[in-house]
XYZ file of C-alpha atoms in Angstrom:
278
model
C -38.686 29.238 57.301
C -40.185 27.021 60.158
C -35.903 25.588 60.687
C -35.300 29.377 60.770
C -37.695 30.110 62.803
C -36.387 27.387 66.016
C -38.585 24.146 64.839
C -37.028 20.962 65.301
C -37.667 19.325 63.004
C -40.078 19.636 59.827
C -41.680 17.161 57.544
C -43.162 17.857 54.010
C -46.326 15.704 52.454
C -46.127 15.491 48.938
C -48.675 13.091 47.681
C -46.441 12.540 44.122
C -42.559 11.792 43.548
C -39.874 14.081 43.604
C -39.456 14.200 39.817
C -43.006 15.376 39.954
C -42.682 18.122 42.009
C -44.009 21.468 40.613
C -41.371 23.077 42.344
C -37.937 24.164 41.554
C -35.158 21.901 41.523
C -32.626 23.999 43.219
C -35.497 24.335 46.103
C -36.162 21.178 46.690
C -32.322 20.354 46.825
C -31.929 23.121 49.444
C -34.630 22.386 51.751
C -33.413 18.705 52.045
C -29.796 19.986 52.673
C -30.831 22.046 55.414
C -32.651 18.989 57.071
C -36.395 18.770 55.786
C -37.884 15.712 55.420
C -39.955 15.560 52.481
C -42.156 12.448 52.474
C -43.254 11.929 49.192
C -46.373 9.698 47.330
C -47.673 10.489 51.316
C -51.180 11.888 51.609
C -52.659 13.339 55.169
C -56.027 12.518 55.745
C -56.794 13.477 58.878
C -55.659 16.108 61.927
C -55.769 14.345 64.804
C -55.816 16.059 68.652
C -57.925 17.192 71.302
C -58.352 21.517 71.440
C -54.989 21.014 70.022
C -53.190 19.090 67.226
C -50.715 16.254 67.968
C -50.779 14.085 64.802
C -51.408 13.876 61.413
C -52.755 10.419 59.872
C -50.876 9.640 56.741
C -51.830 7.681 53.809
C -48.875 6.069 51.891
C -49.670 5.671 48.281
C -48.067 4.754 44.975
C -48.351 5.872 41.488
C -51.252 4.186 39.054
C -52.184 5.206 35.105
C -51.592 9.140 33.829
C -54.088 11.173 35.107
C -55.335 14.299 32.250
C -52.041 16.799 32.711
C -49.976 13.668 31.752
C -49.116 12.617 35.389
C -49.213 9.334 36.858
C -52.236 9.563 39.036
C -51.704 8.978 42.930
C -53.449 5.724 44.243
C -53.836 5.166 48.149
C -51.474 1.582 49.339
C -54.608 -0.406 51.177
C -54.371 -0.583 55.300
C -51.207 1.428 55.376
C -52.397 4.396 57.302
C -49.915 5.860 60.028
C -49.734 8.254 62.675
C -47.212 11.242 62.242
C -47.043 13.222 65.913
C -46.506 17.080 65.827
C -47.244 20.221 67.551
C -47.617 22.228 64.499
C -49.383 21.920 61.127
C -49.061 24.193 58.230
C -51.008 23.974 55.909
C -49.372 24.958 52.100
C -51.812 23.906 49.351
C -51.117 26.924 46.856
C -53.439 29.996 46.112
C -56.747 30.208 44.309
C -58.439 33.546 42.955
C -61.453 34.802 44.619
C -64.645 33.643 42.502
C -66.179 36.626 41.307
C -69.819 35.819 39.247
C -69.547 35.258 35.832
C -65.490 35.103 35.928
C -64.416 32.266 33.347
C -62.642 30.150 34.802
C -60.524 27.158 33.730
C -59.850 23.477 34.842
C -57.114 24.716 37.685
C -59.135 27.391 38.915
C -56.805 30.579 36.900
C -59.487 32.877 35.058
C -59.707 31.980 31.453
C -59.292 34.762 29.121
C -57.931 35.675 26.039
C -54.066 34.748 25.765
C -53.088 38.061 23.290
C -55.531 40.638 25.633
C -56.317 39.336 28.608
C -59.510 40.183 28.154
C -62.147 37.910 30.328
C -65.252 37.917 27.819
C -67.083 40.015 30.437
C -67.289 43.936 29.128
C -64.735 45.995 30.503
C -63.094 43.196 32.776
C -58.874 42.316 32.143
C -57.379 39.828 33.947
C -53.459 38.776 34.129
C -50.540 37.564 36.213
C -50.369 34.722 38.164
C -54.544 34.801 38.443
C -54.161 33.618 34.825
C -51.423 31.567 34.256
C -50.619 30.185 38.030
C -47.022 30.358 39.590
C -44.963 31.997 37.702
C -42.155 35.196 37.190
C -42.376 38.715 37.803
C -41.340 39.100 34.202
C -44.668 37.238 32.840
C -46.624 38.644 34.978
C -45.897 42.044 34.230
C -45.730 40.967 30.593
C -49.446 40.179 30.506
C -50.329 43.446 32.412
C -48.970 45.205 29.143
C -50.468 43.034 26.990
C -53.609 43.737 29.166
C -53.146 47.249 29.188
C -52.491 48.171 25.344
C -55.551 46.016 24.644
C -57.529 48.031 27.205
C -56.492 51.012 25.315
C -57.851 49.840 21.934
C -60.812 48.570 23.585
C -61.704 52.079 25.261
C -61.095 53.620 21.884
C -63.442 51.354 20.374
C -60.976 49.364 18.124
C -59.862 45.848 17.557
C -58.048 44.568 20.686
C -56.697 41.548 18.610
C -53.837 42.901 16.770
C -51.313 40.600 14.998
C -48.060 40.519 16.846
C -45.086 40.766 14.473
C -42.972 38.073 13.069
C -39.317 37.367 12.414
C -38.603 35.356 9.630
C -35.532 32.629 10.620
C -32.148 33.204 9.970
C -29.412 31.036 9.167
C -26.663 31.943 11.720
C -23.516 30.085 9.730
C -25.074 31.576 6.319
C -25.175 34.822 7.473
C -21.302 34.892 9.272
C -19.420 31.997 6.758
C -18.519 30.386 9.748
C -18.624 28.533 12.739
C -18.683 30.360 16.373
C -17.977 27.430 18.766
C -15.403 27.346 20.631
C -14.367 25.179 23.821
C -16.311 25.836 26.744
C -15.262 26.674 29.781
C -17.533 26.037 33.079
C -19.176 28.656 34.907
C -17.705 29.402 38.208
C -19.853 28.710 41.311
C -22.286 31.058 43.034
C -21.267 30.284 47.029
C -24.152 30.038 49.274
C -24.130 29.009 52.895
C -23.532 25.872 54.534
C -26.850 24.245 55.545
C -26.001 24.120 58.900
C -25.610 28.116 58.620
C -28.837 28.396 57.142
C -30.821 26.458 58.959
C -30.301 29.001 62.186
C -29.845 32.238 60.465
C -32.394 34.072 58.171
C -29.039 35.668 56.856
C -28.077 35.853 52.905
C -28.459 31.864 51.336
C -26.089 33.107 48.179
C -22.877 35.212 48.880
C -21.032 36.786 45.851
C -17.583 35.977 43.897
C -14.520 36.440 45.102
C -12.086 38.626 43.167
C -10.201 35.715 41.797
C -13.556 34.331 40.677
C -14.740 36.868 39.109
C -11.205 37.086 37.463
C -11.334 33.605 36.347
C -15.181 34.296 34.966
C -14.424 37.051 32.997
C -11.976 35.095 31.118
C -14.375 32.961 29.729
C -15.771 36.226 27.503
C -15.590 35.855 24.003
C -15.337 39.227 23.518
C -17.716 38.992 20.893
C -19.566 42.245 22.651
C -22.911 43.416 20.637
C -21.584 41.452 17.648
C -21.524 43.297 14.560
C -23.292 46.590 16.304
C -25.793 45.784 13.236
C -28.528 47.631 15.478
C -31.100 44.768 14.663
C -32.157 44.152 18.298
C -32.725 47.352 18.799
C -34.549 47.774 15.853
C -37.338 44.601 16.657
C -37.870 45.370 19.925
C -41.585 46.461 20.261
C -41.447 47.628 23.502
C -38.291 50.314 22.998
C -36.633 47.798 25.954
C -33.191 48.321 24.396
C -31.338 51.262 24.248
C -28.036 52.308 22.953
C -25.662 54.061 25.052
C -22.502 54.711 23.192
C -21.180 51.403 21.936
C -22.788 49.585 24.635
C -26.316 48.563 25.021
C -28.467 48.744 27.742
C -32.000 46.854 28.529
C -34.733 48.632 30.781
C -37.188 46.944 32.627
C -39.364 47.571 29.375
C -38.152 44.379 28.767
C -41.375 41.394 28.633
C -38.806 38.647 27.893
C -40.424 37.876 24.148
C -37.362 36.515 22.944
C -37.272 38.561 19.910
C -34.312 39.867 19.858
C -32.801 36.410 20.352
C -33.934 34.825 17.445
C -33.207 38.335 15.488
C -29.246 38.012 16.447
C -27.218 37.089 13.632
C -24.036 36.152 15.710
C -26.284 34.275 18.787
C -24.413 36.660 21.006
C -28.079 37.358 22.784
C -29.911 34.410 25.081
C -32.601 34.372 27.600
C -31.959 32.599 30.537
C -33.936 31.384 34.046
C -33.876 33.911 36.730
C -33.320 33.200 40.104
C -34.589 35.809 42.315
C-alpha cells in the first residue's frame, strides 16, 4: 500500500526469519516482488528525530533456544546497533481486544472461552472471531458466531449449552468402490496476476482471470466423476442444511462453517476443502 501510494522505497522489520513469518507465503513473495525490503531477525529500538522522525535505530539479532510456542527465541547480536533514515514510520504490530474487567483472557491476549460455545465464564457474555482465535478466515469466524449463537439459545432457554457434536465413523474409500481412483495428474493452470512493476504504481486488480484457452485446457483435467454416486450422503450429514440439491447438481450456501464433514463422509473423495484466497 505505501509503493501504491508514491513511497520510494519501503523497508519491513521482522525481528524472526522468513520461514517464521506468521504471514502468508504467497504475501510475503509478492511484497518482495514488488520491491519491499523485508529485513528480517532486525529489531527497532528506538525513533529517532527532532518534532519529526528521520531514523529508526535497528538492532540486528540472531536466533537462540525455542522459546514456549516452539520458536527459536530472538537474541539481540552485541554492539551492532544501526541507523535506518526515513521520513515515515508505520507502525504494524497486529491488533489486541479491548480489556474489558473480568474478560478471561489467554497467553496472546484473545479472550479465553469455551471452544464448543464460546461462552466466556462470565453470565450472559459470548465471545468469537478473530477476538478468540487471532488472525484468521471469514469462514471461522463466522463459524464460531454460530456456534456462539445456538449455544446462546440453549443458554437463554435454560438448557445445557454443551451438546455433543456428531460423529462419522471412517470409511474405507477402496472397500467401499473395489477399486482404485487415481489417475495421472495433470497441473493446474496458472491464475495471471500483474507484473510487479504494474502493481507497484496502480491499486488496480493484482489477479486477472483465465483466458478462454485456459479455461479450455482446465476443464479438461475433470474427471467427470460429478457428485459421485448421487448417494445423497453429504447432504444428509450436513448439520447446518449448507448443501442443497438442485436437480442433479448440488449447490453449497454460505450455511457452510467449513467442518469438513462432508469430506470425510464421501465415499468416492470427490469432495475436499481447500485454502481460500480472498
Amino acid at each position: 500500500t505505501a509503493l501504491r501510494l508514491g513511497a520510494k522505497e519501503v523497508f519491513l522489520l521482522y525481528r524472526r526469519t522468513k520461514d517464521e513469518m506468521p504471514a502468508a507465503s504467497w504475501e510475503v513473495e509478492e511484497a518482495e516482488e514488488e520491491g519491499v525490503r523485508i529485513l528480517y531477525l532486525t529489531l527497532p529500538v528506538e525513533v529517532l528525530g527532532d518534532g519529526r522522525v528521520r531514523a529508526v535505530r535497528c538492532l540486528p539479532h540472531t536466533l537462540g533456544e525455542p522459546d514456549e510456542g516452539g520458536r527459536r527465541r530472538p537474541e539481540p547480536v552485541p554492539s551492532s546497533c544501526y541507523e535506518l533514515p526515513l521520513d515515515t514510520l508505520i507502525v504494524a504490530v497486529g491488533q489486541v481486544p479491548e480489556p474489558i474487567p473480568g474478560l478471561p483472557l489467554g497467553p496472546d491476549g484473545t479472550v479465553d472461552v469455551d471452544p464448543d460455545t464460546g461462552y466466556t465464564g462470565i453470565p450472559g457474555v459470548f465471545a468469537g472471531g478473530d477476538l478468540v482465535s487471532g488472525p484468521a478466515s471469514v469462514v471461522q469466524a463466522v463459524a464460531s458466531g454460530r456456534r456462539a449463537a445456538e449455544a446462546m439459545d440453549r443458554y437463554l432457554r435454560g438448557e445445557e449449552m454443551n451438546v455433543e457434536a456428531p460423529t462419522l465413523r471412517e470409511v474405507d474409500k477402496l472397500k467401499v468402490l473395489g477399486r482404485s481412483w487415481e489417475r495421472e495428474r495433470r497441473p493446474r493452470v496458472g491464475i495471471p496476476t500483474a507484473d510487479p512493476s504494474e502493481r507497484r504504481r496502480s491499486p488496480s486488480e493484482v489477479v486477472g482471470t483465465l483466458s478462454e484457452e485456459e479455461v479450455l485446457r482446465e476443464a479438461e483435467r475433470c474427471l467427470s466423476c460429478g457428485c459421485g454416486v448421487g448417494c445423497g450422503l453429504c447432504e444428509r450429514v450436513c448439520i447446518h442444511f449448507a448443501i442443497e440439491l438442485e436437480g442433479d447438481r448440488y449447490k453449497i450456501t454460505d450455511r457452510c462453517e467449513g467442518c469438513g464433514m462432508c469430506v470425510q463422509r464421501c465415499p468416492l473423495g470427490t469432495i475436499s476443502l481447500v485454502p481460500h484466497r480472498g
